[in-house]
Each structure stands twice: as C-alpha cells, then as structure tokens.
Tab-separated table of C-alpha atoms in Angstrom:
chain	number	residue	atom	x	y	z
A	268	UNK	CA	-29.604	-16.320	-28.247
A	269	UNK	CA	-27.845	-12.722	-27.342
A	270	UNK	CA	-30.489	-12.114	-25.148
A	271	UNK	CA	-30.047	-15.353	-23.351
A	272	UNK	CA	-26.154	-15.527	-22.961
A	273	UNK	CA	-26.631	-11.665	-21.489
A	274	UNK	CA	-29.233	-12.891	-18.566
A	275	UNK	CA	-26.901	-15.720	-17.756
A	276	UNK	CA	-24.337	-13.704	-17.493
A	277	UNK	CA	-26.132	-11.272	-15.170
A	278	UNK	CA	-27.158	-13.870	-13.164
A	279	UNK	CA	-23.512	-15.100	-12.496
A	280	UNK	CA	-22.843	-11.892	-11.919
A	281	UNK	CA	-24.863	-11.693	-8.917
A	282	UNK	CA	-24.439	-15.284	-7.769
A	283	UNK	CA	-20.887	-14.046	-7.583
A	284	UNK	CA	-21.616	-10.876	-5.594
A	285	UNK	CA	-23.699	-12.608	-3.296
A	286	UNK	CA	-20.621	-15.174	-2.557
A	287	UNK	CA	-18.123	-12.273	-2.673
A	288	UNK	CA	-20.633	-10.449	0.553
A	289	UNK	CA	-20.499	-14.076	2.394
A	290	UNK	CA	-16.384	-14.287	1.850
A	291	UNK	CA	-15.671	-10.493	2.873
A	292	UNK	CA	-18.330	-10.033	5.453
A	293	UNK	CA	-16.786	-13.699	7.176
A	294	UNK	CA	-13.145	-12.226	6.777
A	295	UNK	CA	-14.459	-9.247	8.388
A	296	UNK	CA	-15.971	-10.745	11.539
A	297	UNK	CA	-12.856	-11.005	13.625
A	298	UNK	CA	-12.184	-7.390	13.220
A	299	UNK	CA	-16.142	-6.209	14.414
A	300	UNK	CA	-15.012	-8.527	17.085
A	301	UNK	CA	-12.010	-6.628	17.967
A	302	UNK	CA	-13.739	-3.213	17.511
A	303	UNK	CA	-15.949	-4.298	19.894
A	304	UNK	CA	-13.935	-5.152	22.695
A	305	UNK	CA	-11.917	-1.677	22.047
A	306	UNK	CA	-15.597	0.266	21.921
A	307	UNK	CA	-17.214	-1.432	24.965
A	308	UNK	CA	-14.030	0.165	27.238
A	309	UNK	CA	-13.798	3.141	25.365
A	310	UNK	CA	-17.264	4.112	25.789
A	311	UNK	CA	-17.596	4.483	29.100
A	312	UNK	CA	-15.325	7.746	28.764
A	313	UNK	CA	-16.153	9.305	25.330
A	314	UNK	CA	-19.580	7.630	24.066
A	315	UNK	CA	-21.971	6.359	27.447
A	316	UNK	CA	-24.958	4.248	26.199
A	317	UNK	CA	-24.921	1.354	23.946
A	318	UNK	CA	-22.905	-0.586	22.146
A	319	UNK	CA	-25.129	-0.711	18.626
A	320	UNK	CA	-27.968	1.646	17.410
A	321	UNK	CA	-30.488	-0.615	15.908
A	322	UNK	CA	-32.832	1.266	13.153
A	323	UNK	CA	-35.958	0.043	11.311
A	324	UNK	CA	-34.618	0.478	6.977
A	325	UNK	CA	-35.724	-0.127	3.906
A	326	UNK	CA	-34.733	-3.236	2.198
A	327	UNK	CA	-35.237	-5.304	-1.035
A	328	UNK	CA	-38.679	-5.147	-2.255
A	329	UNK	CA	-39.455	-2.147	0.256
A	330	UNK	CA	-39.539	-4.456	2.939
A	331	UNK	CA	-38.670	-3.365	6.467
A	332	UNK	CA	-35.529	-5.028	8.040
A	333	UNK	CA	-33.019	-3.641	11.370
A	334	UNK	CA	-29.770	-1.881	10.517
A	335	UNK	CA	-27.301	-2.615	12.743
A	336	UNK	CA	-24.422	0.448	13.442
A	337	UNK	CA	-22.866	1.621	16.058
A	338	UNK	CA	-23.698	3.796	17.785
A	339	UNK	CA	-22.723	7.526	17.572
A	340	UNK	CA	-24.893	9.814	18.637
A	341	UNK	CA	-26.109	10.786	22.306
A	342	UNK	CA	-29.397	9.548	22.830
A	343	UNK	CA	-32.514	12.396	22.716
A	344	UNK	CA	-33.700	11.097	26.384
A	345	UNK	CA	-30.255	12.078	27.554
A	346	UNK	CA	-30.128	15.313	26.094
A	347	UNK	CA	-33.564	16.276	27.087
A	348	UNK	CA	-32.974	15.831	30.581
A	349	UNK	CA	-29.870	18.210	30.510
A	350	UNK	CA	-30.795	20.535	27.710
A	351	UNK	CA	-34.433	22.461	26.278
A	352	UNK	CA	-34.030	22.463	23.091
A	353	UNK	CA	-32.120	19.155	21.577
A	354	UNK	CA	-33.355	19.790	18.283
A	355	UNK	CA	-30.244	22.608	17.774
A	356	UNK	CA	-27.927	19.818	19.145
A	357	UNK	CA	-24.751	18.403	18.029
A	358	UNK	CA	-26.005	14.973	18.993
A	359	UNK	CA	-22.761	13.436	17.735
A	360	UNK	CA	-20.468	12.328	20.394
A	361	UNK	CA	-16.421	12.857	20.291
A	362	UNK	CA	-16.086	8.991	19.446
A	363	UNK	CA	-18.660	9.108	17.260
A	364	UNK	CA	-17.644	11.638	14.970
A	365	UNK	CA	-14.263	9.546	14.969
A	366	UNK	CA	-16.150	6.570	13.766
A	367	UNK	CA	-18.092	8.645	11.304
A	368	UNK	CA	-15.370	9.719	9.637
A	369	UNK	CA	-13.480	6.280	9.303
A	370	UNK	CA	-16.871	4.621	8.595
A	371	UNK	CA	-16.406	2.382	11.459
A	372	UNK	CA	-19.917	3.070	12.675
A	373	UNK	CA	-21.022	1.121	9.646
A	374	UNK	CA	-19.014	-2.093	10.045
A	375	UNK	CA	-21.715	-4.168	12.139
A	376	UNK	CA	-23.872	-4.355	9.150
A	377	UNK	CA	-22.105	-6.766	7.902
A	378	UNK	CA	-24.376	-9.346	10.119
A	379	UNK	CA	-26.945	-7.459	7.946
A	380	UNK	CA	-25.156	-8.635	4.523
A	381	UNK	CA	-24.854	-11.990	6.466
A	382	UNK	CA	-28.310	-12.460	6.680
A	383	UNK	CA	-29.049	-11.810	2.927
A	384	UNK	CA	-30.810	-8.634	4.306
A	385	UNK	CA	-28.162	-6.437	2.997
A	386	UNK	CA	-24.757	-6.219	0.649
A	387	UNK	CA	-21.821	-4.611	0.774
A	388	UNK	CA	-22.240	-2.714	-2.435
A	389	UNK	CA	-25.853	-1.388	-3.420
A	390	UNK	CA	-27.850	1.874	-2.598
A	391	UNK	CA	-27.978	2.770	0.700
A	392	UNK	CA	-31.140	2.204	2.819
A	393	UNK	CA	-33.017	4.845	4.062
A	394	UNK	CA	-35.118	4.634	7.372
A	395	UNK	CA	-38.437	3.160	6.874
A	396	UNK	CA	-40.898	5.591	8.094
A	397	UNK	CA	-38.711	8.498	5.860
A	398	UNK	CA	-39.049	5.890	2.692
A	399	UNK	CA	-43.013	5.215	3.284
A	400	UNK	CA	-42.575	9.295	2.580
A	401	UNK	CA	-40.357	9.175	-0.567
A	402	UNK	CA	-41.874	6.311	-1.935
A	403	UNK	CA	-44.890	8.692	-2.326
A	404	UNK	CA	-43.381	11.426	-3.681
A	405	UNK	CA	-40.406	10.369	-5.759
A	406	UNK	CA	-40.106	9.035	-9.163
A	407	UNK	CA	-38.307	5.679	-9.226
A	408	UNK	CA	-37.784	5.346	-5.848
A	409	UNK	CA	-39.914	1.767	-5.713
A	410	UNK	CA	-36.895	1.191	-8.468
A	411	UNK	CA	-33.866	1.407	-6.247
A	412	UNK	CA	-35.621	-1.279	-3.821
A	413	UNK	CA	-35.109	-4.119	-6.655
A	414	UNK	CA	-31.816	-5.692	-5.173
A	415	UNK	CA	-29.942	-5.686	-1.528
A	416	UNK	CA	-29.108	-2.562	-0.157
A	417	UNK	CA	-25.713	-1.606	0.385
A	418	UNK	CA	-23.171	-0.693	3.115
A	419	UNK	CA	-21.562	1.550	0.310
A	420	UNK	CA	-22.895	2.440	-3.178
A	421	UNK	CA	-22.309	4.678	-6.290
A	422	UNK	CA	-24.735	7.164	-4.783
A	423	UNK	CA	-22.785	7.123	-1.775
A	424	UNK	CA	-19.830	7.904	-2.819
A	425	UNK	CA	-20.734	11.034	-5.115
A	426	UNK	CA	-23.255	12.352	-2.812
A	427	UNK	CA	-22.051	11.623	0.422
A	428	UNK	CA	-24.833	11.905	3.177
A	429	UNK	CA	-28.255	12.229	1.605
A	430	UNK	CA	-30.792	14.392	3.683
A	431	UNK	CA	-34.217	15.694	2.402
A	432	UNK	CA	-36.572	15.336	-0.630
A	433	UNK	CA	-34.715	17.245	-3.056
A	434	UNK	CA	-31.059	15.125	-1.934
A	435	UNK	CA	-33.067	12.012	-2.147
A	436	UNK	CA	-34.125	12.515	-5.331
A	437	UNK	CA	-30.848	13.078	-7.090
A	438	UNK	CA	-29.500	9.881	-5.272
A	439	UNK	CA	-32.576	8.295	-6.589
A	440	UNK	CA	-30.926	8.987	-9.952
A	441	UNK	CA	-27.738	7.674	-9.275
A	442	UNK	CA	-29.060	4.471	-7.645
A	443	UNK	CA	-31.226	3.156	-10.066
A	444	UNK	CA	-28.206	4.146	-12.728
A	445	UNK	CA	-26.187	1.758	-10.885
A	446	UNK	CA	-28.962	-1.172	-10.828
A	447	UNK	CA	-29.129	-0.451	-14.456
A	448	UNK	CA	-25.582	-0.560	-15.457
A	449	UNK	CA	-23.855	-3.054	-12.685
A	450	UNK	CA	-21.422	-5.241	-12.840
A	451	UNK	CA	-17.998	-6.104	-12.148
A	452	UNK	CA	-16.126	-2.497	-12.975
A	453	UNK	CA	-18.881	-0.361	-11.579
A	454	UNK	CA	-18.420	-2.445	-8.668
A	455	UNK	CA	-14.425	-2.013	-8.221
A	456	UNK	CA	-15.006	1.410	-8.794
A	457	UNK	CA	-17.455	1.818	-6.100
A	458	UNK	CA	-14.851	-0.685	-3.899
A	459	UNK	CA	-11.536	1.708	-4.443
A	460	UNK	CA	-13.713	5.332	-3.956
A	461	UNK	CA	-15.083	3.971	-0.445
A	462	UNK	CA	-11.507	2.851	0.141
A	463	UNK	CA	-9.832	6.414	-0.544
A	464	UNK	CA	-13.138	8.308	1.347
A	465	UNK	CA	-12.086	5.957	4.334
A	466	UNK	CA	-8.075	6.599	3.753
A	467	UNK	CA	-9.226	10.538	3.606
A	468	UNK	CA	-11.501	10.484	6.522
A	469	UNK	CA	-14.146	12.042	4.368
A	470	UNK	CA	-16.913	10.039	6.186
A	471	UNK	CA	-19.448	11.808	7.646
C-alpha cells in the first residue's frame, strides 16, 4: 500500500512538471518573440549569420532530436576563409558571449519543451554523435536518458559547462542523483540557482 501511494505520487509529480513546462514555456513565447525581433537587427552589426543554431542532441530514451539556440558562435566556413588555423579560435562572437552569459542563447528551446522533446528542468543534452561516444564508455550514462532533458538541471548548475570524458562523467553522477531523488524542492532549488547564475551573469 506504501509502495503504491509513493508511485502515485511520483506520477503526479511529473504530470505536474509536464503542465508546469507547457504553462512557462507558453508565458515565455512572447518574450523569444521579442528577442527575436531585437536579434534579427542587431545581428547584422555584432553576430552576421543566422538567427538559430540548430544541433542534432540526445533526448529521452537516447533518441536523437534538434536543439534549437541561438546562435553564438561564428560559423567554421567563415573563419576558414579568413583564418588557417580556426581550431585556436575564439569562435564566440561579441553578442554571443552577451547571450552566453545571460543564458539568452538558450531561450528558443523552449519550442523544444513544447514539443515534449525537452523540459525546462532535467540534465542537459549532450550532442548526439559525442553521446554515441559516452554512452560507450561511461557508467550510467544510458541512466540519465530516462526522462526529458533539460534547459537547466542540478548538474548544470554545480558544474557549469561540461566538456570531455572525465567532466562528463562527474555530471553523469549528478544527473542520475537528480532522476533519483526529484521532486518538487530539488526542483525549486534547481529554479532559484539558474535564476541567481542568470542575475550574476555566470553563464558561459
């Protein structure tokens, strides 16, 4: 009977998550709207290329979906042409690191969450050719591909930006922590850090 009252409640629990993504990702539409219109003139002077940057991730059940961001970076065609060696490139642009910083860049996903392909709290998804890798070579990782990705997560916020095996690992950790122990305070928790790291400009 214990066992039974705890599963229903999890599964409220995510019933309500999944309404709370619909509610805050709607609310959020008319400013990606706005943002938008602001980007599209200010990129012609401080960002030149595309709107969005459109990457194949890692989603639920390790299947492959299209994160939507915008976009930050100069594109390696463009830098080839004017440089030899982009690899040793800041490839971020002035705008970009701007948006990087308030976590602006990430704000189109939330046609991802929309779409049931991602949430707004979860771990983060990695790009799919780089998770093929990982899911070879770490522990657990499979694990953290049980439920929606997120915009922002637990590993997120402690780690910050995640690069390499040995990064990956430890975030591995952390993420399938999270899908172990969530619910409604882990998730406020996870709701006021992002909010500071976005008041603090400690975005990437």
């Amino acid at each position: 009977m214990k066992n039974s009252n705890f599963l229903y409640k999890k599964k409220i629990f995510w019933i309500n998550k999944r309404i709370f993504d619909i509610i805050v990702s709607i609310l959020l539409l008319p400013l990606l709207i706005l943002i938008c219109l602001i980007l599209l003139s200010l990129n012609h002077f401080f960002n030149s290329g595309s709107l969005f940057f459109i990457q194949k991730r890692m989603g639920k059940n390790c299947e492959a979906f299209n994160a939507i961001k915008f976009r930050s970076m100069k594109s390696i065609d463009k830098i080839t042409r004017k440089y030899d060696d982009p690899v040793e490139l800041n490839r971020i642009t002035s705008l970009g690191r701007i948006m990087r910083k308030s976590r602006i860049d990430e704000l189109p996903q939330i046609i991802n969450v929309l779409k049931a392909e991602m949430s707004l709290i979860g771990p983060r998804p990695d790009y799919y050719l780089h998770a093929l890798v990982f899911l070879k070579n770490i522990d657990g990782y499979r694990d953290r591909h049980s439920i929606r990705p997120g915009i922002t997560g637990l590993s997120q916020i402690r780690l910050g930006y995640a690069e390499g095996l040995e990064a990956t690992i430890k975030k591995v950790i952390i993420d399938n922590y999270y899908i172990k122990n969530v619910g409604y305070k882990i998730e406020l928790k996870i709701v006021f850090s992002t909010i500071l790291i976005i008041i603090r400009g400690l975005g990437r």
